[in-house]
Short mmCIF file of C-alpha atoms in Angstrom, two decimals:
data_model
loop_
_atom_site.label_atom_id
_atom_site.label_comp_id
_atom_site.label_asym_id
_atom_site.label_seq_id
_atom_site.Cartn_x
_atom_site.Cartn_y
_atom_site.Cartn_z
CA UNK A 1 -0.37 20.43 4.58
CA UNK A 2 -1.64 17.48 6.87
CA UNK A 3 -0.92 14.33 5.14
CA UNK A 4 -3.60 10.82 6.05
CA UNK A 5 -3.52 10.50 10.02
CA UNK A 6 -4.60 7.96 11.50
CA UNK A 7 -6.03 6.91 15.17
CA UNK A 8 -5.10 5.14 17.50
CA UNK A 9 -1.59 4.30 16.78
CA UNK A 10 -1.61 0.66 18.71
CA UNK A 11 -4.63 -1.10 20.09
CA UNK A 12 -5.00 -4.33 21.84
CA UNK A 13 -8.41 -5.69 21.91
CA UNK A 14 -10.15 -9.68 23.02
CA UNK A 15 -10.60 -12.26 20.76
CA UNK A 16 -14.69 -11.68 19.93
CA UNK A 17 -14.62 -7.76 20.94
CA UNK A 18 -15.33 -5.35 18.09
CA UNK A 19 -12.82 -2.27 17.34
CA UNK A 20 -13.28 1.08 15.06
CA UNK A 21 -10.03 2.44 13.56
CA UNK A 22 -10.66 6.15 12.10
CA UNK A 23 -8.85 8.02 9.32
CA UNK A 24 -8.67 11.24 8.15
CA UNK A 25 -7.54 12.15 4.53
CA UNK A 26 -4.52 14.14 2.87
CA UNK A 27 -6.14 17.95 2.80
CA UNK A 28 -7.81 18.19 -0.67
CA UNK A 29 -8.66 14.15 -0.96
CA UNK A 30 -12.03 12.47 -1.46
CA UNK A 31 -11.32 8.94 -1.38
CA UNK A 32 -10.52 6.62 1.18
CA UNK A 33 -9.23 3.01 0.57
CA UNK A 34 -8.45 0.38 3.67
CA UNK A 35 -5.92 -1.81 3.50
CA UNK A 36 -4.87 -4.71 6.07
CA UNK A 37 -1.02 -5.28 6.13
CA UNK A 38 -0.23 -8.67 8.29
CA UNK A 39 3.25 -9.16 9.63
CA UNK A 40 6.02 -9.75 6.93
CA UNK A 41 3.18 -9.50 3.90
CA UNK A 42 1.98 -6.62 1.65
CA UNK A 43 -1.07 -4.68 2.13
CA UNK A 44 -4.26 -6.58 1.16
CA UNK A 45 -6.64 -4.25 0.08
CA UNK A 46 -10.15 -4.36 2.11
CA UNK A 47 -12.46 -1.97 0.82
CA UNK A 48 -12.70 2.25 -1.02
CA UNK A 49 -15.02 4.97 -0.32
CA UNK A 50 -16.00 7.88 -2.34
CA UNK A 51 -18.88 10.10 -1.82
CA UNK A 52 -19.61 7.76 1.13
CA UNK A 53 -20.06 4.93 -0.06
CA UNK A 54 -18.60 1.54 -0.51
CA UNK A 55 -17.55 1.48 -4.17
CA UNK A 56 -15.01 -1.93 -4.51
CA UNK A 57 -14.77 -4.36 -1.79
CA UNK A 58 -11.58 -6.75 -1.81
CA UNK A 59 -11.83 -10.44 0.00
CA UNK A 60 -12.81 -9.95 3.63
CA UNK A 61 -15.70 -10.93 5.48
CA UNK A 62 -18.54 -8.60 6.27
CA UNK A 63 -17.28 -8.74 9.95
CA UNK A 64 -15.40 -6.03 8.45
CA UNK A 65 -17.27 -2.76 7.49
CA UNK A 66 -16.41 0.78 7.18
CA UNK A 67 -18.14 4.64 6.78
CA UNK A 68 -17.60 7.63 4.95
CA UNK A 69 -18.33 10.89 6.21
CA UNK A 70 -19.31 14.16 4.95
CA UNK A 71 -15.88 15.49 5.27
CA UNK A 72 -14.04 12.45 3.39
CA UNK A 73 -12.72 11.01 7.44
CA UNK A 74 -13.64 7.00 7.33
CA UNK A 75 -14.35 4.45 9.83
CA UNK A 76 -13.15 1.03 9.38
CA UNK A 77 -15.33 -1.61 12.13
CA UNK A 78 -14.28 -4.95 12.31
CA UNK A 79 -16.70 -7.41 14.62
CA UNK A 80 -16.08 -10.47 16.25
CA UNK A 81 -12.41 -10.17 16.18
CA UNK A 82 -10.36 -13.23 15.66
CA UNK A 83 -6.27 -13.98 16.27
CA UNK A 84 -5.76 -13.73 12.31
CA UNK A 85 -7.23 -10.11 12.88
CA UNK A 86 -4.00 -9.08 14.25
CA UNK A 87 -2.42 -6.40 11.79
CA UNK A 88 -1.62 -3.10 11.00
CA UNK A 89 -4.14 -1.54 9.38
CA UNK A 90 -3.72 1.28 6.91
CA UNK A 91 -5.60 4.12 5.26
CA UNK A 92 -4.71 5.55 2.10
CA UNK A 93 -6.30 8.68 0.57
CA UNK A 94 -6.80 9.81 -3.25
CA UNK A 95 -8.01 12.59 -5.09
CA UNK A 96 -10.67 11.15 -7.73
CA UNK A 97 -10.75 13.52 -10.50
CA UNK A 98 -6.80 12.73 -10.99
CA UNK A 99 -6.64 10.34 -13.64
CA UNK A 100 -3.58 7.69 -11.97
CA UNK A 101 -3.56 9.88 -8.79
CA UNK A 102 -1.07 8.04 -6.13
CA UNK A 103 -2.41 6.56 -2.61
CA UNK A 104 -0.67 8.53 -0.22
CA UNK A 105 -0.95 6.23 3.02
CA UNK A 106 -1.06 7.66 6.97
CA UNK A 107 1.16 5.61 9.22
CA UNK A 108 -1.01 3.05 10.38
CA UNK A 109 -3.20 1.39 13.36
CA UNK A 110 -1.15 -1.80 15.03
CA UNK A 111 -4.24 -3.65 16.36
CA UNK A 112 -3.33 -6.77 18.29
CA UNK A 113 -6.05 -9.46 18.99
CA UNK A 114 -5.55 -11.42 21.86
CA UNK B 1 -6.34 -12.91 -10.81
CA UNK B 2 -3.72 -9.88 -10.73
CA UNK B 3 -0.65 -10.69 -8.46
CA UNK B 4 2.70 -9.17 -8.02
CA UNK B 5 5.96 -11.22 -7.22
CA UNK B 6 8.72 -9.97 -5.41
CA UNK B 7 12.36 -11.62 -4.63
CA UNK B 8 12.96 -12.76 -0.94
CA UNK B 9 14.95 -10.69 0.95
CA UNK B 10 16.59 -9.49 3.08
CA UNK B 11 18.78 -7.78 0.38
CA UNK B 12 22.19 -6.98 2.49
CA UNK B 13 24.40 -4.51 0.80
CA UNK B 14 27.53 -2.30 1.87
CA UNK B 15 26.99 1.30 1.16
CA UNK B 16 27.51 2.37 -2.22
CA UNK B 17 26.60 -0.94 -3.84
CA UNK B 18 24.19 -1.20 -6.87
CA UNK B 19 20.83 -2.25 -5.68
CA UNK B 20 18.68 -4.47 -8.07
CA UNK B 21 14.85 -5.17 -6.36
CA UNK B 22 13.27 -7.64 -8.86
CA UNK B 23 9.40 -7.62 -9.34
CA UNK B 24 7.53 -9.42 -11.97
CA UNK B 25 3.86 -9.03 -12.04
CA UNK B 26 0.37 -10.98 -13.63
CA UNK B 27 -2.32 -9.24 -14.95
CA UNK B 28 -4.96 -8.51 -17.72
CA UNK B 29 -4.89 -5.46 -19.15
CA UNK B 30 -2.98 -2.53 -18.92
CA UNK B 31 -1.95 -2.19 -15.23
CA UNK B 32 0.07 1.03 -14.04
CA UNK B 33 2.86 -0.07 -11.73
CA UNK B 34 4.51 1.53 -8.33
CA UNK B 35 7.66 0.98 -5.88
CA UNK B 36 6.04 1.87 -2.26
CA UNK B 37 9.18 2.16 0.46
CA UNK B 38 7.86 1.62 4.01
CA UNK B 39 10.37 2.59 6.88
CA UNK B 40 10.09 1.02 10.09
CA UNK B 41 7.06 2.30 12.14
CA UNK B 42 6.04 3.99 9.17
CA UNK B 43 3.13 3.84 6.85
CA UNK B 44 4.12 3.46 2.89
CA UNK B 45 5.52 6.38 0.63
CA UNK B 46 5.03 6.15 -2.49
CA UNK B 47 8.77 5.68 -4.29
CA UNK B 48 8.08 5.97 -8.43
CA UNK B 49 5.45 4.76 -10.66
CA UNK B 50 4.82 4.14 -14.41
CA UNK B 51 2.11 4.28 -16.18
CA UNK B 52 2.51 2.57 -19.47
CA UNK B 53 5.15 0.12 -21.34
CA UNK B 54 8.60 1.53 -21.75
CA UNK B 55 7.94 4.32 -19.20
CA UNK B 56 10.79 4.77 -16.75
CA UNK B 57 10.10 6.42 -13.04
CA UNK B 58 12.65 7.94 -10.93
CA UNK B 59 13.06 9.62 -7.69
CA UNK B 60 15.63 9.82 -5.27
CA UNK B 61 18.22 7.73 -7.40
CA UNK B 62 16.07 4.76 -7.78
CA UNK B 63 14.43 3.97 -11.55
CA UNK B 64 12.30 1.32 -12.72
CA UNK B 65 10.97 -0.02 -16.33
CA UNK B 66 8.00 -0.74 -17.00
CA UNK B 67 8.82 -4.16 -19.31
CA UNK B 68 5.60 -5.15 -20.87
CA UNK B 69 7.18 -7.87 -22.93
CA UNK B 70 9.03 -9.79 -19.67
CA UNK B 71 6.04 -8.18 -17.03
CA UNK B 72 8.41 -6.54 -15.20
CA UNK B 73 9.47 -3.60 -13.12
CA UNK B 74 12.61 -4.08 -11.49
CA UNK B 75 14.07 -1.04 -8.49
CA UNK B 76 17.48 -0.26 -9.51
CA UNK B 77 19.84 2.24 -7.83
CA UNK B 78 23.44 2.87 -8.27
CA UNK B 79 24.95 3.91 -5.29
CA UNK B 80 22.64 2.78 -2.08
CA UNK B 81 23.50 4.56 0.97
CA UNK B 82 22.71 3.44 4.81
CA UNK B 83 19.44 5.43 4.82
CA UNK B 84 17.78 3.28 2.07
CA UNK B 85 17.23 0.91 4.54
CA UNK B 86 13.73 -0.23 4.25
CA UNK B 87 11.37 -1.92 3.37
CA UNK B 88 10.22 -1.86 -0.50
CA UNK B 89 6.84 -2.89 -2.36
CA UNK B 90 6.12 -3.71 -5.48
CA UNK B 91 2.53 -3.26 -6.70
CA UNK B 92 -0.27 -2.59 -9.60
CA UNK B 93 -3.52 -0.90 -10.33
CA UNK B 94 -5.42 -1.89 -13.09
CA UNK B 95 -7.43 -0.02 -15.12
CA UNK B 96 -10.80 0.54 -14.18
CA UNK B 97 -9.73 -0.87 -10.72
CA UNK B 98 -9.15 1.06 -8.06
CA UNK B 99 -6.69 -1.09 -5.54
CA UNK B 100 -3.56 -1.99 -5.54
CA UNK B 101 -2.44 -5.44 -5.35
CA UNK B 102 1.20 -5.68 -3.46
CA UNK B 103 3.84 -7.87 -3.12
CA UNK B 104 4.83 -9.38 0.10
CA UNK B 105 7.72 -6.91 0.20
CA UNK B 106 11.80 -7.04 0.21
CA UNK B 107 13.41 -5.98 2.80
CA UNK B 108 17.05 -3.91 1.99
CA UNK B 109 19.76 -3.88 4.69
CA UNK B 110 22.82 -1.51 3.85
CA UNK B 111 25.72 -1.72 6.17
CA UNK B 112 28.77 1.58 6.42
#
């Protein structure tokens, strides 16, 4: 049973580029949440999808924006990429019809902004 | 709005010590509340949870209360053991809400 995976594993990108992390769900899940973990801090969540759409947003910028496919994968984009962009970025999948279901997380992208 | 607040670490321990992770938490509501452990290079496992006042979780050893009346979950273990060494995260979902807000972590360190 595949848990959340996650690509790529490290990425270095130039201040002002634009980047597109991808995630693919725990087998059975329908909902994907983004979360952006900065170095020695917790997770801040970004944004959810379920049924492919954007359903609760937290405080980011719309430089950051994501997709939801058919098949429950997501996209996250960010644009314009700044220093303070420099995290690890994870995915964490859920099943919605289970009342309290947990977040099971995949391992995470290390994007570095240079 | 809904926080979580975690003790500094790093917590340094011998092996077999009794670990005590304290979390206190802010929110309206009725939140459910989680221990996430993150290893290094890892992404976050989920550890316990509770989902209402006075409920205990456990797994591997480690319990925590949910405390309505001090807003609290503290991670307790009895005996830690060189392989707890981690990373460990506090956090809450409210109801109705779908994210979790974290702490900024706490950071365990058992030595043989």
């Amino acid at each position: 049973d595949a848990g959340v995976t996650q690509s790529p594993t490290h990425l270095i990108k130039t201040r002002g580029q634009q980047v597109t992390l991808r995630c693919s769900p725990k087998s059975g899940h329908d909902t994907v949440s983004w979360y952006q973990q900065a170095l020695g801090q917790g997770p801040q969540f970004i944004f959810q999808y379920y049924e492919e759409e954007e359903r609760q947003r937290g405080n980011f910028p719309d430089r950051f924006s994501g997709h939801q496919f058919p098949n429950y994968s997501s996209e996250l984009n960010v644009n314009a990429l700044l220093l303070g962009d420099s995290a690890l970025y994870l995915c964490a999948s859920s099943l919605e019809a289970e009342t309290n279901s947990p977040l099971h997380f995949g391992n995470g992208t290390r994007l570095t902004v240079t | 709005g809904d926080s979580v607040t975690q003790m500094e670490g790093p917590v340094t321990l011998s092996e077999e010590a009794f670990l005590t992770i304290n979390c206190t938490y802010t929110a309206t509501g009725y939140p459910s509340l989680f221990w996430y452990v993150q290893y290094p290079g890892e992404g976050l496992q989920l550890l316990l949870k509770a989902t209402k006042a006075d409920d205990k979780g456990s797994n591997k050893g480690f319990e925590a209360t949910y405390r309505k009346e001090t807003t609290s979950f503290h991670l307790e273990k009895g005996s830690v053991q060189v392989s707890d060494s981690a990373v460990y995260f506090c956090a809450l979902r409210n109801t109705g809400f779908q994210k979790l807000v974290f702490g900024t972590g706490t950071r365990l360190l058992v030595s043989p």
